[in-house]
């Protein structure tokens, strides 16, 4: 087989898969981080804040964490 044929077939399979997958599932292959967004990311990582509701739901955790304070 020639390289061009193999590459063409791989691209065709890839394009077919992209067409069959729902758009909200496709993740862009690149992530652009600006200097400002990178700084914000580093600040949030350093703060060690607890995950928000959306993150807990994303990872299949209880969206409302149990409170340790008895009422």
PDB file of C-alpha atoms in Angstrom:
ATOM      1  CA  UNK A   1       0.000   0.000   0.000  1.00  0.00           C
ATOM      2  CA  UNK A   2       1.118   3.518  -0.654  1.00  0.00           C
ATOM      3  CA  UNK A   3       1.380   6.040   2.161  1.00  0.00           C
ATOM      4  CA  UNK A   4      -1.032   8.440   0.437  1.00  0.00           C
ATOM      5  CA  UNK A   5      -3.762   5.787   0.323  1.00  0.00           C
ATOM      6  CA  UNK A   6      -3.317   4.893   3.991  1.00  0.00           C
ATOM      7  CA  UNK A   7      -3.429   8.560   5.023  1.00  0.00           C
ATOM      8  CA  UNK A   8      -6.513   9.185   2.878  1.00  0.00           C
ATOM      9  CA  UNK A   9      -8.331   6.199   4.405  1.00  0.00           C
ATOM     10  CA  UNK A  10      -7.416   7.312   7.928  1.00  0.00           C
ATOM     11  CA  UNK A  11      -8.734  10.817   7.220  1.00  0.00           C
ATOM     12  CA  UNK A  12     -11.954   9.454   5.743  1.00  0.00           C
ATOM     13  CA  UNK A  13     -12.543   7.281   8.809  1.00  0.00           C
ATOM     14  CA  UNK A  14     -11.802  10.224  11.087  1.00  0.00           C
ATOM     15  CA  UNK A  15     -14.200  12.524   9.225  1.00  0.00           C
ATOM     16  CA  UNK A  16     -16.907   9.866   9.267  1.00  0.00           C
ATOM     17  CA  UNK A  17     -16.485   9.434  13.024  1.00  0.00           C
ATOM     18  CA  UNK A  18     -16.733  13.196  13.569  1.00  0.00           C
ATOM     19  CA  UNK A  19     -19.952  13.320  11.541  1.00  0.00           C
ATOM     20  CA  UNK A  20     -21.493  10.482  13.557  1.00  0.00           C
ATOM     21  CA  UNK A  21     -20.573  11.806  17.006  1.00  0.00           C
ATOM     22  CA  UNK A  22     -22.903  14.464  18.491  1.00  0.00           C
ATOM     23  CA  UNK A  23     -21.354  17.946  18.403  1.00  0.00           C
ATOM     24  CA  UNK A  24     -21.503  18.406  22.173  1.00  0.00           C
ATOM     25  CA  UNK A  25     -19.286  15.337  22.611  1.00  0.00           C
ATOM     26  CA  UNK A  26     -16.468  16.431  20.277  1.00  0.00           C
ATOM     27  CA  UNK A  27     -13.613  18.058  22.175  1.00  0.00           C
ATOM     28  CA  UNK A  28     -11.407  20.474  20.242  1.00  0.00           C
ATOM     29  CA  UNK A  29      -7.892  19.032  19.808  1.00  0.00           C
ATOM     30  CA  UNK A  30      -6.235  22.243  21.004  1.00  0.00           C
ATOM     31  CA  UNK A  31      -6.546  24.308  24.112  1.00  0.00           C
ATOM     32  CA  UNK A  32      -5.301  27.880  23.932  1.00  0.00           C
ATOM     33  CA  UNK A  33      -4.150  29.327  27.235  1.00  0.00           C
ATOM     34  CA  UNK A  34      -3.345  33.028  27.267  1.00  0.00           C
ATOM     35  CA  UNK A  35      -1.006  34.553  29.817  1.00  0.00           C
ATOM     36  CA  UNK A  36      -3.997  36.001  31.709  1.00  0.00           C
ATOM     37  CA  UNK A  37      -6.011  32.763  31.719  1.00  0.00           C
ATOM     38  CA  UNK A  38      -2.877  30.830  32.701  1.00  0.00           C
ATOM     39  CA  UNK A  39      -2.372  33.112  35.692  1.00  0.00           C
ATOM     40  CA  UNK A  40      -6.017  32.653  36.750  1.00  0.00           C
ATOM     41  CA  UNK A  41      -5.629  28.893  36.414  1.00  0.00           C
ATOM     42  CA  UNK A  42      -2.516  28.890  38.588  1.00  0.00           C
ATOM     43  CA  UNK A  43      -4.249  31.040  41.214  1.00  0.00           C
ATOM     44  CA  UNK A  44      -7.234  28.681  41.340  1.00  0.00           C
ATOM     45  CA  UNK A  45      -4.988  25.622  41.611  1.00  0.00           C
ATOM     46  CA  UNK A  46      -3.046  27.249  44.452  1.00  0.00           C
ATOM     47  CA  UNK A  47      -6.246  28.214  46.310  1.00  0.00           C
ATOM     48  CA  UNK A  48      -7.264  24.544  46.643  1.00  0.00           C
ATOM     49  CA  UNK A  49     -10.933  25.532  46.587  1.00  0.00           C
ATOM     50  CA  UNK A  50     -13.477  22.741  46.730  1.00  0.00           C
ATOM     51  CA  UNK A  51     -15.015  21.610  43.424  1.00  0.00           C
ATOM     52  CA  UNK A  52     -18.217  23.408  42.489  1.00  0.00           C
ATOM     53  CA  UNK A  53     -21.539  21.675  41.842  1.00  0.00           C
ATOM     54  CA  UNK A  54     -20.898  21.278  38.091  1.00  0.00           C
ATOM     55  CA  UNK A  55     -17.538  19.573  38.688  1.00  0.00           C
ATOM     56  CA  UNK A  56     -19.011  17.217  41.290  1.00  0.00           C
ATOM     57  CA  UNK A  57     -21.814  16.276  38.885  1.00  0.00           C
ATOM     58  CA  UNK A  58     -19.322  15.820  36.032  1.00  0.00           C
ATOM     59  CA  UNK A  59     -17.370  13.278  38.059  1.00  0.00           C
ATOM     60  CA  UNK A  60     -20.495  11.506  39.305  1.00  0.00           C
ATOM     61  CA  UNK A  61     -20.223  12.762  42.864  1.00  0.00           C
ATOM     62  CA  UNK A  62     -23.009  13.998  45.112  1.00  0.00           C
ATOM     63  CA  UNK A  63     -23.742  17.554  43.905  1.00  0.00           C
ATOM     64  CA  UNK A  64     -24.503  18.639  47.476  1.00  0.00           C
ATOM     65  CA  UNK A  65     -21.660  17.682  49.815  1.00  0.00           C
ATOM     66  CA  UNK A  66     -22.644  16.531  53.273  1.00  0.00           C
ATOM     67  CA  UNK A  67     -22.330  19.234  55.926  1.00  0.00           C
ATOM     68  CA  UNK A  68     -20.129  18.332  58.867  1.00  0.00           C
ATOM     69  CA  UNK A  69     -21.984  20.717  61.212  1.00  0.00           C
ATOM     70  CA  UNK A  70     -24.861  19.008  63.034  1.00  0.00           C
ATOM     71  CA  UNK A  71     -27.982  21.191  63.134  1.00  0.00           C
TER      72      UNK A  71
END
